[in-house]
Tab-separated table of C-alpha atoms in Angstrom:
chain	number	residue	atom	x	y	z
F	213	UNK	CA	-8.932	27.922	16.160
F	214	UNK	CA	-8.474	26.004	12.666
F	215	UNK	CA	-10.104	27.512	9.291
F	216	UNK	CA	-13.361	26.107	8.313
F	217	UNK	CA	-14.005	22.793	6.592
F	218	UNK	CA	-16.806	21.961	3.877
F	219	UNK	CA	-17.347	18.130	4.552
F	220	UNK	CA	-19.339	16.146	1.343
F	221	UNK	CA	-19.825	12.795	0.188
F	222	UNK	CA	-20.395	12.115	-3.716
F	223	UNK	CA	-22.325	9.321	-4.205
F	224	UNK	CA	-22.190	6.868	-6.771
F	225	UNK	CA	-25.192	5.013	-7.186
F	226	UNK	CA	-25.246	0.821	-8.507
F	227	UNK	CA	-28.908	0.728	-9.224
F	228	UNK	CA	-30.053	-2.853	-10.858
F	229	UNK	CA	-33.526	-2.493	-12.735
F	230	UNK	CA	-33.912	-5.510	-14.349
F	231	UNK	CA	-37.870	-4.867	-14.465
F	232	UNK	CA	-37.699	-1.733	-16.015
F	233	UNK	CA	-35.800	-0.303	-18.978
F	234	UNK	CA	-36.656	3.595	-17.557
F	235	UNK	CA	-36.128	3.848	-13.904
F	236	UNK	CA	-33.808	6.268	-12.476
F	237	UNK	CA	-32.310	7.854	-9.574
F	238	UNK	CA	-31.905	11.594	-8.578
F	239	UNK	CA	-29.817	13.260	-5.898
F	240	UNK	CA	-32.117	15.650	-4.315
F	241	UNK	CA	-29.784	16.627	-1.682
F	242	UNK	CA	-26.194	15.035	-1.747
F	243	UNK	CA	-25.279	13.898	1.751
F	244	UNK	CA	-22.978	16.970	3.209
F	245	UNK	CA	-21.173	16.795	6.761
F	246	UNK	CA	-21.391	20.860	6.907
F	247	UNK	CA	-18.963	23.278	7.807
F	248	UNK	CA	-16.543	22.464	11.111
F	249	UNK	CA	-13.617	23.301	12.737
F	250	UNK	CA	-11.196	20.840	14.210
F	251	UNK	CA	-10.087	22.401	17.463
F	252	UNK	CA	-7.206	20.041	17.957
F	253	UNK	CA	-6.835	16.324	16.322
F	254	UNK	CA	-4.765	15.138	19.570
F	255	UNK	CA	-7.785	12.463	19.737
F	256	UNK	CA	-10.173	10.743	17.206
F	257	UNK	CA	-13.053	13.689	16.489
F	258	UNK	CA	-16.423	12.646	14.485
F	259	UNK	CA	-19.023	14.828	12.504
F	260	UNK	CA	-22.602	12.509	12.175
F	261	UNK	CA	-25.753	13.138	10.550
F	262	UNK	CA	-28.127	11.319	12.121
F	263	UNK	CA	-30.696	9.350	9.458
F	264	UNK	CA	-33.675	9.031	11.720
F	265	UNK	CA	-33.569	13.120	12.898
F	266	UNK	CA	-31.152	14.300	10.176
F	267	UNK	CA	-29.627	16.219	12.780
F	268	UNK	CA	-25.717	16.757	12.668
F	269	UNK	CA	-23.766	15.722	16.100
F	270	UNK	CA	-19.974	16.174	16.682
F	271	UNK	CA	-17.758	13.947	19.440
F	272	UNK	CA	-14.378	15.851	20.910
F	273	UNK	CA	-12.143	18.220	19.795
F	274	UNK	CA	-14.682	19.730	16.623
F	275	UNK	CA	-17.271	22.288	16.413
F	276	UNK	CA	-19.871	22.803	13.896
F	277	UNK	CA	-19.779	26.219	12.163
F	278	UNK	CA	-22.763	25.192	9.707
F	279	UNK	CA	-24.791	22.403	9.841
F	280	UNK	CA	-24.657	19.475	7.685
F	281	UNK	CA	-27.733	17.587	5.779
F	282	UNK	CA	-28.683	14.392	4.917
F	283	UNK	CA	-28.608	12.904	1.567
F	284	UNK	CA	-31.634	13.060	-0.336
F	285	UNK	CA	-32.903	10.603	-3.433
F	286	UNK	CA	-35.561	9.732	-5.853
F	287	UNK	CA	-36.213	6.626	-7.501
F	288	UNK	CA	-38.697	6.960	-10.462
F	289	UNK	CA	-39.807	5.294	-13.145
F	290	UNK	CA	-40.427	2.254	-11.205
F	291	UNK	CA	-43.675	-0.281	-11.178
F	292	UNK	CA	-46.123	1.213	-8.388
F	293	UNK	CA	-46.010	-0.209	-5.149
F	294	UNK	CA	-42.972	-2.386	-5.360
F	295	UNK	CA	-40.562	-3.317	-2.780
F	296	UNK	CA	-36.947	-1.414	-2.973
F	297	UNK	CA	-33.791	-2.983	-1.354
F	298	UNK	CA	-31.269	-0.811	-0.117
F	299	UNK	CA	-27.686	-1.233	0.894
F	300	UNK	CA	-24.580	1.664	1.313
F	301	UNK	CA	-20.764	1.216	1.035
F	302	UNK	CA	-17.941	3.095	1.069
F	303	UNK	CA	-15.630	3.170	-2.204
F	304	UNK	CA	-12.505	4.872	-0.569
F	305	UNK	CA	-13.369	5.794	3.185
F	306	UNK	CA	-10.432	8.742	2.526
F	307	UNK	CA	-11.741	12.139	1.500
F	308	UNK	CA	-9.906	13.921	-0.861
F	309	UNK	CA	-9.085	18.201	-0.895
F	310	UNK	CA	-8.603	18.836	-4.427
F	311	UNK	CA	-4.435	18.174	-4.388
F	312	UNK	CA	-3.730	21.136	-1.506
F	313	UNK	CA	-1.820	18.955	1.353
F	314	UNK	CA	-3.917	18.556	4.219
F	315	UNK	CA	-5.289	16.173	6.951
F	316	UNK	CA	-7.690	13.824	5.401
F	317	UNK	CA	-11.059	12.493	7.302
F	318	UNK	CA	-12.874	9.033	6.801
F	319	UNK	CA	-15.917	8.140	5.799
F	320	UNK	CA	-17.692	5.397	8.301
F	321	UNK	CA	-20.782	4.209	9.881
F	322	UNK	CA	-22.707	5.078	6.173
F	323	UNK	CA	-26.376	4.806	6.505
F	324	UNK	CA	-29.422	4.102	4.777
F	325	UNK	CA	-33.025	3.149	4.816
F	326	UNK	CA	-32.964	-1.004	4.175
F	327	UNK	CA	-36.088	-0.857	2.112
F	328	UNK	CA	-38.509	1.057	0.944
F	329	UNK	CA	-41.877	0.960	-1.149
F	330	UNK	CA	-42.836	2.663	-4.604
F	331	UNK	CA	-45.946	4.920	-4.411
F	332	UNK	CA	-48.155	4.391	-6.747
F	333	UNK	CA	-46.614	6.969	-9.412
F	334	UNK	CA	-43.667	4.428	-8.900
F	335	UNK	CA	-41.578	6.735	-7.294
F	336	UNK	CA	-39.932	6.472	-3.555
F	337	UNK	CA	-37.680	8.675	-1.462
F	338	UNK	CA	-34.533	7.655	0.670
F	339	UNK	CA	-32.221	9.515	2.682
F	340	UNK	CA	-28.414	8.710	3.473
F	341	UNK	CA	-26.522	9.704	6.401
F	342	UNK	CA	-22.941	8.881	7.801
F	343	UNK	CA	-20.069	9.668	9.780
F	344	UNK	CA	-16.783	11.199	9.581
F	345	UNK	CA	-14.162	10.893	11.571
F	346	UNK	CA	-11.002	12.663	12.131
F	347	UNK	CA	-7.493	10.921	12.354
F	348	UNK	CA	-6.641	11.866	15.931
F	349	UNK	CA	-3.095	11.368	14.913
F	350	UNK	CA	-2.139	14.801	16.590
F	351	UNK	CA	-1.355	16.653	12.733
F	352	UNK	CA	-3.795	19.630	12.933
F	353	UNK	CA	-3.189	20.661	9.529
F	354	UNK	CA	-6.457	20.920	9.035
F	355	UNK	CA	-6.814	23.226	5.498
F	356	UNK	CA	-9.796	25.495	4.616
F	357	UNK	CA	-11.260	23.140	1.901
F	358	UNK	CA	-13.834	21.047	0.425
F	359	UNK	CA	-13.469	17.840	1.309
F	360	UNK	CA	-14.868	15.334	-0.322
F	361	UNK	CA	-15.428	11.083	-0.064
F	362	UNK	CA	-16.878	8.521	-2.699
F	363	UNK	CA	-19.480	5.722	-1.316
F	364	UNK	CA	-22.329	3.553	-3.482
F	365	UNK	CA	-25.906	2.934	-3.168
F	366	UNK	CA	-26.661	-0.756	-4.327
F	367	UNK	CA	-30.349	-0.240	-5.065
F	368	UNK	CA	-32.367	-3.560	-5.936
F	369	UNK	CA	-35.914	-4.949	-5.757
């Protein structure tokens, strides 16, 4: 069995607030893949967390050790009641492992709410969830690291 991998996604948000000079955005809860193991990368492996349940599923050749969680944000500081526009990309589908050589994963099927509605403290919640995939290029070198992957949050209303 292959050491344990911590699977995260930074997220870099594009917010445009052309209404209002003090809106903002807080990660609650950064989207994480958990903590797997990849058994054997003779075949394409995936790690999801599921936005409707949050729930984390695997395909293949992985197993889940700890599971991951969805990402979690705030909007504030917005008019009450309005309308919210949502869209997710990925920056660089490649995760990095702080420079130790390793097998990377990619970032795919990146999810989010398409829109959303202020309450009326002008504040909303939205959640992000994704998949990675594994290159099921038959290299199981695999490290015991953090991974992580850069994606963006266009926010607009």
């Amino acid at each position: 069995m292959k050491p344990n991998k911590k699977l995260s996604a930074i997220v870099f948000l594009f917010c445009v607030f052309s209404k209002s000079l003090f809106a903002g955005v807080l990660a609650v809860n950064e989207l994480s893949f958990g903590t797997v193991v990849v058994t054997d990368n003779s075949v394409v492996s995936t790690v999801s967390i599921d936005l409707l349940s949050g729930n984390t599923f695997v395909t293949n050749k992985m197993l889940v050790l700890v599971p991951g969680q969805l990402g979690e944000f705030l909007l504030y500081g917005l008019p009450p009641y309005t309308s919210v526009n949502l869209s997710a990309n990925v920056i660089t589908p490649q995760t990095t492992s702080g420079g130790v050589p390793s097998e990377q994963f990619t970032l795919g099927n990146l999810t989010v709410e398409p829109s959303l509605t202020i309450d009326e403290n002008g504040e909303g919640i939205f959640f992000v969830g994704g998949t990675l995939s594994t290159s099921g290029n038959g290299n199981n070198n695999y490290a015991d690291l953090e991974f992580t992957v850069r994606h963006n949050i266009v926010i607009s209303y």
